[in-house]
């Protein structure tokens, strides 16, 4: 049996004295799509940042494709995990193409030619090939976020993490990014998405995870989660956002 | 009640501005009693100030002559302004100091190298700027040192630094300050943000020490104390001592400027670079630092302008920089005339003004260019 894509086992994390992840356990199978939601400050960002070692944690284990997240393994895990941020975090001093080739060239040692060809492929697949020569400042928010997704895909990740990828976007641009993500899900990518786009969760997610106060309160397939939420906090939360 | 527009408006041309020079004058200079008064006061000031300056520098100036005689009013038979003949006669001394006349091609070649390196760095679209940086920060300095002080390898006769002088020395001191302080300042700024407490406190201590001590003190200390710290048989060149002092002093200031730039780069940039599998050092070098340095170009240039003017202080520890050779030149009895001192200082002022103003203009150009790059950002 192959190891799960991502596995949290009793992960604990503190910021100073604030206990922001409390014994979180979650197993994400390969090709599984997880949507994580929950009130602000509940630890969603912190949780997914633990997957690629952006946040250290103080107890428990995180495994990515069976590999323990020890400091020595963090580089190899980061190569297997792509991440997309709320504020895109494109590099403003580089063109779209350079954004997409920076890590392949400098982190992976791939030749410039091969990296550029690959980047153009990814951009074309996301229907933004014509933006390659632009700078991020010259793009709309939706375009920037799609470039950020292409940039992550250029590294052939096995797992993609999304931290509220649409919440900094104007409403009319949300859909283009969600379509891109849906497309990605269709290709069998393992995805952990922090998002409050419940339509997307219903259509795409295999499981929806609800977090509150650093804990996973409820995790269920979308139909059960939305139609028969079990925990009162989940019901509360859903009542507020739907 | 609802209203619905039946026809959409086509775009209309913008309203005409109140045209012509008269309109411009009215809106910009004489719009209201307060502004009119300000304009008049400033115009009056300029009218009082500019004609005498122009008369001194140009109309009454003496442009040729072989000695101070030519610049004496009783000899010239008219009012005498700046004695440019003096500057012309002394120009070689002002540029090279006592550098042997037969070897002056060496400083000239050095000036050429400086021009090449400057152009390579300042022209942002120049080819192979990475190579240019290696030239400016590594090859150039070594080559210049060999060239100016002489090396057996190149078959160049040695020229003691005590013979160097004038603009040559001013340029050497400033360039050493600039070329050393940029990389050192960046390293110190990075060290100050390091997670290793030892490194961090060492950098903070270093920066605060050099910022807390006046440059004059640094120069005197370099002059008298550096030899004390070194083993007895090792002597440090008299020119190198202040150079070390200035380089370290400037690095501390540069470090603080760069640190400001590092703080201006959003945290997410470094995080995104790490998430892409880059190492911390790569994230810094490829993503954070380029953005940080762009932000602080004006601050860096400001620091460099200050550094350039501060180099005049090395004359205090006996280095024959531009100001000092100018002083020596104007003491020449052959060239004694009433306006010689004023001429000398006017020349120095124009020289420093020209260099600093160019630097400031360049910084403004970069700022405009960066602002254009930012425009249209979502
Ligand atoms: N760098 C930090 N230092 C201290 N506390 C932090 C830090 N980052 C997050 N926290 C705290 O940890 C808790 C969880 O934060 P996290 O960003 O994971 O929440 P979130 O669920 O992503 O919220 P949001 O929906 O607002 O993004 C919050 O209480 C937050 O204040
Ligand atoms: Mg968050």
XYZ file of C-alpha atoms and ligand atoms in Angstrom, chain A residues 44-45 49 86 163-164 194, ligand 2:
8
model
C -6.231 26.959 8.917
C -3.233 28.771 7.437
C 1.895 25.736 6.313
C -4.115 34.621 -0.677
C -4.513 29.341 1.310
C -7.662 31.351 0.556
C -8.429 26.656 2.648
Mg -5.283 32.256 7.053
